[in-house]
Amino acid sequence: MASTDKIRVGFIGAGGIARGHFRRINDNPLAEVTALCDISDTSIARMIEANPDAAKCPVYYDWEEMLDKEQLDGVQILTPHTLHFEEAMGALDRGLHVLCEKPMVCQVNQAKTLMAKIDESGKVFSLSYQRHQQAEFRYVKSVLDSGKMGDIHYIQAFQAQEWYRGTMGTWRQDPALSGGGQINDSGSHLVDIVFWTTGLVPESVFAYMENLDTQVDILTAASVRFTNGAVGTFSVIGHATGWWEDITWFCDKGALYMRNGKLLEQNEKGETTEPKDLPSGSDPDTKWIETILGKAENEATALNGLRVIQFTEAAWVSADTGQPSEVVFD
């Protein structure tokens, strides 16, 4: 660590998503961003415009050069999806802590290789799944973990946004960089939060997908069976006129409803209330720094990333073959 006792963080990627990460890290008295890497001068300029302190950081166009030349304690990986695996492996090889944007990787075999590297390194590897720190979802997880609602038997997860038009002409619709369509992008948050709140593990998936006139999935209708016998549906709509999201957790003794950001709880008698005493929230950057310092538990781990890509890869296979796809655990 630096003589200032701040955790020194390098950014691999300085695009739009990186600006919020920079602000949160630099606002944290325990950390600071000390180097930036991006292939785009425009991205660097916009980063400095949004965060003037970024002008103090040396800028690199090659992430490996940055890691080799700078004295860093950790890195944030904020690049297109298919680049995450190589960059995370390289950072861990150099003994650095890692915060990685979603999705962790775009292939199950990459997830398993990366998890072995994380175990070998002994470093903190966290995913930037901010919903793990959102009060409503933390409440859902605490209720389900308590067992007071009994077993979960059905999950309904629905997400709609104007992703198709909004990402047209960008790397997000280029499979070489995105690794897939909306289900692998914002849909990753939907899939992850279901698995994180419930602890359910996908066993098999049957999916229909529609690419429209693109190279990646825009619309997904998927059914899933979990290893405990529960079933559910995931609807990812990338050609909507606006944002809407619904998630429902149906259990033996009640249900939880997340309706476009509003949480409702239903008891065994069918009485529905809005929970008031929600747990405190945070953000992925703060939690990552606290975890590195031993002040917090890692709540967004590589295992969460593995579960997401296991489901996503099985959905892609099912959509291609027209048959149910078993989730591979070996």
PDB file of N, CA and C in Angstrom, residues 20-94:
ATOM      1  N   GLY A  20     -18.644   6.833 -12.542  1.00  0.00           N
ATOM      2  CA  GLY A  20     -19.214   6.672 -11.206  1.00  0.00           C
ATOM      3  C   GLY A  20     -18.288   5.914 -10.285  1.00  0.00           C
ATOM      4  N   HIS A  21     -17.626   4.884 -10.814  1.00  0.00           N
ATOM      5  CA  HIS A  21     -16.661   4.137 -10.011  1.00  0.00           C
ATOM      6  C   HIS A  21     -15.540   5.063  -9.532  1.00  0.00           C
ATOM      7  N   PHE A  22     -15.046   5.929 -10.432  1.00  0.00           N
ATOM      8  CA  PHE A  22     -13.968   6.847 -10.058  1.00  0.00           C
ATOM      9  C   PHE A  22     -14.413   7.750  -8.909  1.00  0.00           C
ATOM     10  N   ARG A  23     -15.595   8.320  -9.045  1.00  0.00           N
ATOM     11  CA  ARG A  23     -16.077   9.225  -8.004  1.00  0.00           C
ATOM     12  C   ARG A  23     -16.178   8.518  -6.660  1.00  0.00           C
ATOM     13  N   ARG A  24     -16.736   7.311  -6.656  1.00  0.00           N
ATOM     14  CA  ARG A  24     -16.911   6.597  -5.387  1.00  0.00           C
ATOM     15  C   ARG A  24     -15.571   6.208  -4.767  1.00  0.00           C
ATOM     16  N   ILE A  25     -14.613   5.796  -5.592  1.00  0.00           N
ATOM     17  CA  ILE A  25     -13.297   5.449  -5.054  1.00  0.00           C
ATOM     18  C   ILE A  25     -12.596   6.692  -4.517  1.00  0.00           C
ATOM     19  N   ASN A  26     -12.608   7.773  -5.274  1.00  0.00           N
ATOM     20  CA  ASN A  26     -11.893   8.974  -4.832  1.00  0.00           C
ATOM     21  C   ASN A  26     -12.582   9.687  -3.668  1.00  0.00           C
ATOM     22  N   ASP A  27     -13.868   9.451  -3.475  1.00  0.00           N
ATOM     23  CA  ASP A  27     -14.564   9.998  -2.315  1.00  0.00           C
ATOM     24  C   ASP A  27     -14.304   9.171  -1.057  1.00  0.00           C
ATOM     25  N   ASN A  28     -13.713   7.999  -1.233  1.00  0.00           N
ATOM     26  CA  ASN A  28     -13.438   7.105  -0.111  1.00  0.00           C
ATOM     27  C   ASN A  28     -12.087   7.479   0.498  1.00  0.00           C
ATOM     28  N   PRO A  29     -12.032   7.838   1.768  1.00  0.00           N
ATOM     29  CA  PRO A  29     -10.755   8.247   2.373  1.00  0.00           C
ATOM     30  C   PRO A  29      -9.730   7.124   2.449  1.00  0.00           C
ATOM     31  N   LEU A  30     -10.159   5.892   2.187  1.00  0.00           N
ATOM     32  CA  LEU A  30      -9.252   4.750   2.279  1.00  0.00           C
ATOM     33  C   LEU A  30      -8.670   4.337   0.929  1.00  0.00           C
ATOM     34  N   ALA A  31      -9.034   5.032  -0.150  1.00  0.00           N
ATOM     35  CA  ALA A  31      -8.604   4.598  -1.480  1.00  0.00           C
ATOM     36  C   ALA A  31      -8.447   5.794  -2.407  1.00  0.00           C
ATOM     37  N   GLU A  32      -7.767   5.549  -3.523  1.00  0.00           N
ATOM     38  CA  GLU A  32      -7.634   6.568  -4.560  1.00  0.00           C
ATOM     39  C   GLU A  32      -7.320   5.892  -5.883  1.00  0.00           C
ATOM     40  N   VAL A  33      -7.796   6.496  -6.974  1.00  0.00           N
ATOM     41  CA  VAL A  33      -7.451   6.034  -8.309  1.00  0.00           C
ATOM     42  C   VAL A  33      -6.127   6.692  -8.681  1.00  0.00           C
ATOM     43  N   THR A  34      -5.133   5.875  -9.047  1.00  0.00           N
ATOM     44  CA  THR A  34      -3.798   6.405  -9.310  1.00  0.00           C
ATOM     45  C   THR A  34      -3.337   6.193 -10.742  1.00  0.00           C
ATOM     46  N   ALA A  35      -4.126   5.503 -11.578  1.00  0.00           N
ATOM     47  CA  ALA A  35      -3.750   5.303 -12.984  1.00  0.00           C
ATOM     48  C   ALA A  35      -4.982   4.928 -13.788  1.00  0.00           C
ATOM     49  N   LEU A  36      -4.993   5.341 -15.053  1.00  0.00           N
ATOM     50  CA  LEU A  36      -6.103   5.059 -15.962  1.00  0.00           C
ATOM     51  C   LEU A  36      -5.583   4.404 -17.227  1.00  0.00           C
ATOM     52  N   CYS A  37      -6.377   3.486 -17.765  1.00  0.00           N
ATOM     53  CA  CYS A  37      -6.051   2.882 -19.053  1.00  0.00           C
ATOM     54  C   CYS A  37      -7.303   2.820 -19.918  1.00  0.00           C
ATOM     55  N   ASP A  38      -7.195   3.316 -21.131  1.00  0.00           N
ATOM     56  CA  ASP A  38      -8.269   3.194 -22.104  1.00  0.00           C
ATOM     57  C   ASP A  38      -7.674   3.435 -23.483  1.00  0.00           C
ATOM     58  N   ILE A  39      -8.239   2.784 -24.493  1.00  0.00           N
ATOM     59  CA  ILE A  39      -7.741   2.969 -25.861  1.00  0.00           C
ATOM     60  C   ILE A  39      -8.321   4.208 -26.505  1.00  0.00           C
ATOM     61  N   SER A  40      -9.258   4.869 -25.836  1.00  0.00           N
ATOM     62  CA  SER A  40      -9.968   6.019 -26.409  1.00  0.00           C
ATOM     63  C   SER A  40      -9.581   7.313 -25.695  1.00  0.00           C
ATOM     64  N   ASP A  41      -9.013   8.259 -26.418  1.00  0.00           N
ATOM     65  CA  ASP A  41      -8.724   9.576 -25.850  1.00  0.00           C
ATOM     66  C   ASP A  41     -10.015  10.294 -25.454  1.00  0.00           C
ATOM     67  N   THR A  42     -11.065  10.039 -26.216  1.00  0.00           N
ATOM     68  CA  THR A  42     -12.354  10.660 -25.905  1.00  0.00           C
ATOM     69  C   THR A  42     -12.863  10.206 -24.542  1.00  0.00           C
ATOM     70  N   SER A  43     -12.739   8.907 -24.257  1.00  0.00           N
ATOM     71  CA  SER A  43     -13.178   8.386 -22.959  1.00  0.00           C
ATOM     72  C   SER A  43     -12.373   9.012 -21.817  1.00  0.00           C
ATOM     73  N   ILE A  44     -11.072   9.155 -22.017  1.00  0.00           N
ATOM     74  CA  ILE A  44     -10.231   9.776 -20.990  1.00  0.00           C
ATOM     75  C   ILE A  44     -10.656  11.227 -20.776  1.00  0.00           C
ATOM     76  N   ALA A  45     -10.885  11.944 -21.869  1.00  0.00           N
ATOM     77  CA  ALA A  45     -11.287  13.352 -21.761  1.00  0.00           C
ATOM     78  C   ALA A  45     -12.617  13.487 -21.024  1.00  0.00           C
ATOM     79  N   ARG A  46     -13.556  12.617 -21.313  1.00  0.00           N
ATOM     80  CA  ARG A  46     -14.856  12.678 -20.637  1.00  0.00           C
ATOM     81  C   ARG A  46     -14.730  12.305 -19.172  1.00  0.00           C
ATOM     82  N   MET A  47     -13.823  11.365 -18.871  1.00  0.00           N
ATOM     83  CA  MET A  47     -13.571  11.016 -17.474  1.00  0.00           C
ATOM     84  C   MET A  47     -13.051  12.232 -16.712  1.00  0.00           C
ATOM     85  N   ILE A  48     -12.100  12.948 -17.290  1.00  0.00           N
ATOM     86  CA  ILE A  48     -11.531  14.126 -16.630  1.00  0.00           C
ATOM     87  C   ILE A  48     -12.573  15.233 -16.498  1.00  0.00           C
ATOM     88  N   GLU A  49     -13.414  15.380 -17.499  1.00  0.00           N
ATOM     89  CA  GLU A  49     -14.484  16.378 -17.426  1.00  0.00           C
ATOM     90  C   GLU A  49     -15.439  16.080 -16.273  1.00  0.00           C
ATOM     91  N   ALA A  50     -15.763  14.794 -16.102  1.00  0.00           N
ATOM     92  CA  ALA A  50     -16.688  14.390 -15.037  1.00  0.00           C
ATOM     93  C   ALA A  50     -16.000  14.370 -13.671  1.00  0.00           C
ATOM     94  N   ASN A  51     -14.707  14.035 -13.652  1.00  0.00           N
ATOM     95  CA  ASN A  51     -13.948  13.911 -12.411  1.00  0.00           C
ATOM     96  C   ASN A  51     -12.600  14.611 -12.592  1.00  0.00           C
ATOM     97  N   PRO A  52     -12.500  15.905 -12.305  1.00  0.00           N
ATOM     98  CA  PRO A  52     -11.263  16.646 -12.551  1.00  0.00           C
ATOM     99  C   PRO A  52     -10.022  16.035 -11.916  1.00  0.00           C
ATOM    100  N   ASP A  53     -10.184  15.306 -10.797  1.00  0.00           N
ATOM    101  CA  ASP A  53      -9.026  14.666 -10.170  1.00  0.00           C
ATOM    102  C   ASP A  53      -8.380  13.620 -11.075  1.00  0.00           C
ATOM    103  N   ALA A  54      -9.117  13.143 -12.057  1.00  0.00           N
ATOM    104  CA  ALA A  54      -8.565  12.146 -12.974  1.00  0.00           C
ATOM    105  C   ALA A  54      -7.416  12.715 -13.794  1.00  0.00           C
ATOM    106  N   ALA A  55      -7.342  14.022 -13.923  1.00  0.00           N
ATOM    107  CA  ALA A  55      -6.256  14.647 -14.680  1.00  0.00           C
ATOM    108  C   ALA A  55      -4.900  14.394 -14.030  1.00  0.00           C
ATOM    109  N   LYS A  56      -4.892  14.052 -12.752  1.00  0.00           N
ATOM    110  CA  LYS A  56      -3.637  13.774 -12.047  1.00  0.00           C
ATOM    111  C   LYS A  56      -3.101  12.369 -12.347  1.00  0.00           C
ATOM    112  N   CYS A  57      -3.931  11.523 -12.926  1.00  0.00           N
ATOM    113  CA  CYS A  57      -3.551  10.122 -13.140  1.00  0.00           C
ATOM    114  C   CYS A  57      -2.747   9.949 -14.421  1.00  0.00           C
ATOM    115  N   PRO A  58      -1.660   9.171 -14.382  1.00  0.00           N
ATOM    116  CA  PRO A  58      -1.011   8.799 -15.638  1.00  0.00           C
ATOM    117  C   PRO A  58      -1.965   7.960 -16.485  1.00  0.00           C
ATOM    118  N   VAL A  59      -1.889   8.143 -17.800  1.00  0.00           N
ATOM    119  CA  VAL A  59      -2.808   7.467 -18.710  1.00  0.00           C
ATOM    120  C   VAL A  59      -2.045   6.477 -19.567  1.00  0.00           C
ATOM    121  N   TYR A  60      -2.603   5.286 -19.699  1.00  0.00           N
ATOM    122  CA  TYR A  60      -2.018   4.222 -20.511  1.00  0.00           C
ATOM    123  C   TYR A  60      -3.027   3.777 -21.559  1.00  0.00           C
ATOM    124  N   TYR A  61      -2.480   3.257 -22.671  1.00  0.00           N
ATOM    125  CA  TYR A  61      -3.319   2.677 -23.723  1.00  0.00           C
ATOM    126  C   TYR A  61      -3.257   1.151 -23.700  1.00  0.00           C
ATOM    127  N   ASP A  62      -2.347   0.603 -22.893  1.00  0.00           N
ATOM    128  CA  ASP A  62      -2.156  -0.844 -22.780  1.00  0.00           C
ATOM    129  C   ASP A  62      -2.243  -1.209 -21.297  1.00  0.00           C
ATOM    130  N   TRP A  63      -3.222  -2.034 -20.951  1.00  0.00           N
ATOM    131  CA  TRP A  63      -3.446  -2.345 -19.540  1.00  0.00           C
ATOM    132  C   TRP A  63      -2.287  -3.110 -18.913  1.00  0.00           C
ATOM    133  N   GLU A  64      -1.627  -3.965 -19.691  1.00  0.00           N
ATOM    134  CA  GLU A  64      -0.494  -4.712 -19.137  1.00  0.00           C
ATOM    135  C   GLU A  64       0.669  -3.784 -18.812  1.00  0.00           C
ATOM    136  N   GLU A  65       0.868  -2.773 -19.651  1.00  0.00           N
ATOM    137  CA  GLU A  65       1.910  -1.791 -19.365  1.00  0.00           C
ATOM    138  C   GLU A  65       1.594  -1.052 -18.075  1.00  0.00           C
ATOM    139  N   MET A  66       0.339  -0.682 -17.888  1.00  0.00           N
ATOM    140  CA  MET A  66      -0.044   0.001 -16.649  1.00  0.00           C
ATOM    141  C   MET A  66       0.234  -0.864 -15.436  1.00  0.00           C
ATOM    142  N   LEU A  67      -0.151  -2.139 -15.506  1.00  0.00           N
ATOM    143  CA  LEU A  67       0.042  -3.022 -14.362  1.00  0.00           C
ATOM    144  C   LEU A  67       1.519  -3.249 -14.074  1.00  0.00           C
ATOM    145  N   ASP A  68       2.332  -3.264 -15.117  1.00  0.00           N
ATOM    146  CA  ASP A  68       3.763  -3.507 -14.934  1.00  0.00           C
ATOM    147  C   ASP A  68       4.511  -2.272 -14.434  1.00  0.00           C
ATOM    148  N   LYS A  69       4.041  -1.081 -14.767  1.00  0.00           N
ATOM    149  CA  LYS A  69       4.774   0.142 -14.430  1.00  0.00           C
ATOM    150  C   LYS A  69       4.278   0.838 -13.169  1.00  0.00           C
ATOM    151  N   GLU A  70       3.003   0.700 -12.856  1.00  0.00           N
ATOM    152  CA  GLU A  70       2.434   1.422 -11.718  1.00  0.00           C
ATOM    153  C   GLU A  70       2.476   0.577 -10.443  1.00  0.00           C
ATOM    154  N   GLN A  71       2.615   1.257  -9.314  1.00  0.00           N
ATOM    155  CA  GLN A  71       2.530   0.611  -8.016  1.00  0.00           C
ATOM    156  C   GLN A  71       1.061   0.611  -7.587  1.00  0.00           C
ATOM    157  N   LEU A  72       0.404  -0.524  -7.789  1.00  0.00           N
ATOM    158  CA  LEU A  72      -1.027  -0.631  -7.524  1.00  0.00           C
ATOM    159  C   LEU A  72      -1.302  -1.702  -6.478  1.00  0.00           C
ATOM    160  N   ASP A  73      -2.411  -1.531  -5.783  1.00  0.00           N
ATOM    161  CA  ASP A  73      -2.901  -2.558  -4.865  1.00  0.00           C
ATOM    162  C   ASP A  73      -4.073  -3.328  -5.466  1.00  0.00           C
ATOM    163  N   GLY A  74      -4.800  -2.667  -6.365  1.00  0.00           N
ATOM    164  CA  GLY A  74      -5.953  -3.310  -6.986  1.00  0.00           C
ATOM    165  C   GLY A  74      -6.312  -2.643  -8.292  1.00  0.00           C
ATOM    166  N   VAL A  75      -7.151  -3.310  -9.062  1.00  0.00           N
ATOM    167  CA  VAL A  75      -7.630  -2.741 -10.322  1.00  0.00           C
ATOM    168  C   VAL A  75      -9.139  -2.934 -10.413  1.00  0.00           C
ATOM    169  N   GLN A  76      -9.747  -2.046 -11.183  1.00  0.00           N
ATOM    170  CA  GLN A  76     -11.134  -2.230 -11.566  1.00  0.00           C
ATOM    171  C   GLN A  76     -11.171  -2.511 -13.066  1.00  0.00           C
ATOM    172  N   ILE A  77     -11.922  -3.542 -13.441  1.00  0.00           N
ATOM    173  CA  ILE A  77     -12.046  -3.938 -14.839  1.00  0.00           C
ATOM    174  C   ILE A  77     -13.389  -3.448 -15.343  1.00  0.00           C
ATOM    175  N   LEU A  78     -13.336  -2.462 -16.250  1.00  0.00           N
ATOM    176  CA  LEU A  78     -14.526  -1.720 -16.681  1.00  0.00           C
ATOM    177  C   LEU A  78     -14.580  -1.675 -18.200  1.00  0.00           C
ATOM    178  N   THR A  79     -14.243  -2.785 -18.830  1.00  0.00           N
ATOM    179  CA  THR A  79     -14.104  -2.893 -20.275  1.00  0.00           C
ATOM    180  C   THR A  79     -15.238  -3.737 -20.867  1.00  0.00           C
ATOM    181  N   PRO A  80     -15.333  -3.819 -22.203  1.00  0.00           N
ATOM    182  CA  PRO A  80     -16.308  -4.732 -22.810  1.00  0.00           C
ATOM    183  C   PRO A  80     -16.171  -6.166 -22.298  1.00  0.00           C
ATOM    184  N   HIS A  81     -17.265  -6.870 -22.306  1.00  0.00           N
ATOM    185  CA  HIS A  81     -17.403  -8.139 -21.589  1.00  0.00           C
ATOM    186  C   HIS A  81     -16.371  -9.200 -21.940  1.00  0.00           C
ATOM    187  N   THR A  82     -16.083  -9.393 -23.210  1.00  0.00           N
ATOM    188  CA  THR A  82     -15.192 -10.494 -23.599  1.00  0.00           C
ATOM    189  C   THR A  82     -13.750 -10.242 -23.185  1.00  0.00           C
ATOM    190  N   LEU A  83     -13.428  -9.041 -22.742  1.00  0.00           N
ATOM    191  CA  LEU A  83     -12.062  -8.725 -22.323  1.00  0.00           C
ATOM    192  C   LEU A  83     -11.830  -9.020 -20.846  1.00  0.00           C
ATOM    193  N   HIS A  84     -12.887  -9.221 -20.089  1.00  0.00           N
ATOM    194  CA  HIS A  84     -12.773  -9.360 -18.640  1.00  0.00           C
ATOM    195  C   HIS A  84     -11.867 -10.511 -18.224  1.00  0.00           C
ATOM    196  N   PHE A  85     -11.994 -11.655 -18.873  1.00  0.00           N
ATOM    197  CA  PHE A  85     -11.272 -12.853 -18.442  1.00  0.00           C
ATOM    198  C   PHE A  85      -9.762 -12.632 -18.489  1.00  0.00           C
ATOM    199  N   GLU A  86      -9.249 -12.208 -19.622  1.00  0.00           N
ATOM    200  CA  GLU A  86      -7.800 -12.019 -19.766  1.00  0.00           C
ATOM    201  C   GLU A  86      -7.293 -10.950 -18.804  1.00  0.00           C
ATOM    202  N   GLU A  87      -8.035  -9.862 -18.665  1.00  0.00           N
ATOM    203  CA  GLU A  87      -7.601  -8.775 -17.793  1.00  0.00           C
ATOM    204  C   GLU A  87      -7.616  -9.192 -16.327  1.00  0.00           C
ATOM    205  N   ALA A  88      -8.649  -9.932 -15.918  1.00  0.00           N
ATOM    206  CA  ALA A  88      -8.713 -10.399 -14.529  1.00  0.00           C
ATOM    207  C   ALA A  88      -7.595 -11.383 -14.228  1.00  0.00           C
ATOM    208  N   MET A  89      -7.340 -12.298 -15.154  1.00  0.00           N
ATOM    209  CA  MET A  89      -6.255 -13.256 -14.954  1.00  0.00           C
ATOM    210  C   MET A  89      -4.915 -12.528 -14.841  1.00  0.00           C
ATOM    211  N   GLY A  90      -4.694 -11.527 -15.697  1.00  0.00           N
ATOM    212  CA  GLY A  90      -3.449 -10.778 -15.660  1.00  0.00           C
ATOM    213  C   GLY A  90      -3.270 -10.002 -14.368  1.00  0.00           C
ATOM    214  N   ALA A  91      -4.352  -9.424 -13.855  1.00  0.00           N
ATOM    215  CA  ALA A  91      -4.273  -8.672 -12.605  1.00  0.00           C
ATOM    216  C   ALA A  91      -3.977  -9.594 -11.425  1.00  0.00           C
ATOM    217  N   LEU A  92      -4.645 -10.728 -11.381  1.00  0.00           N
ATOM    218  CA  LEU A  92      -4.414 -11.675 -10.294  1.00  0.00           C
ATOM    219  C   LEU A  92      -3.008 -12.249 -10.358  1.00  0.00           C
ATOM    220  N   ASP A  93      -2.502 -12.481 -11.559  1.00  0.00           N
ATOM    221  CA  ASP A  93      -1.126 -12.955 -11.728  1.00  0.00           C
ATOM    222  C   ASP A  93      -0.126 -11.983 -11.112  1.00  0.00           C
ATOM    223  N   ARG A  94      -0.468 -10.705 -11.109  1.00  0.00           N
ATOM    224  CA  ARG A  94       0.417  -9.671 -10.564  1.00  0.00           C
ATOM    225  C   ARG A  94       0.118  -9.370  -9.097  1.00  0.00           C
TER     226      ARG A  94
END
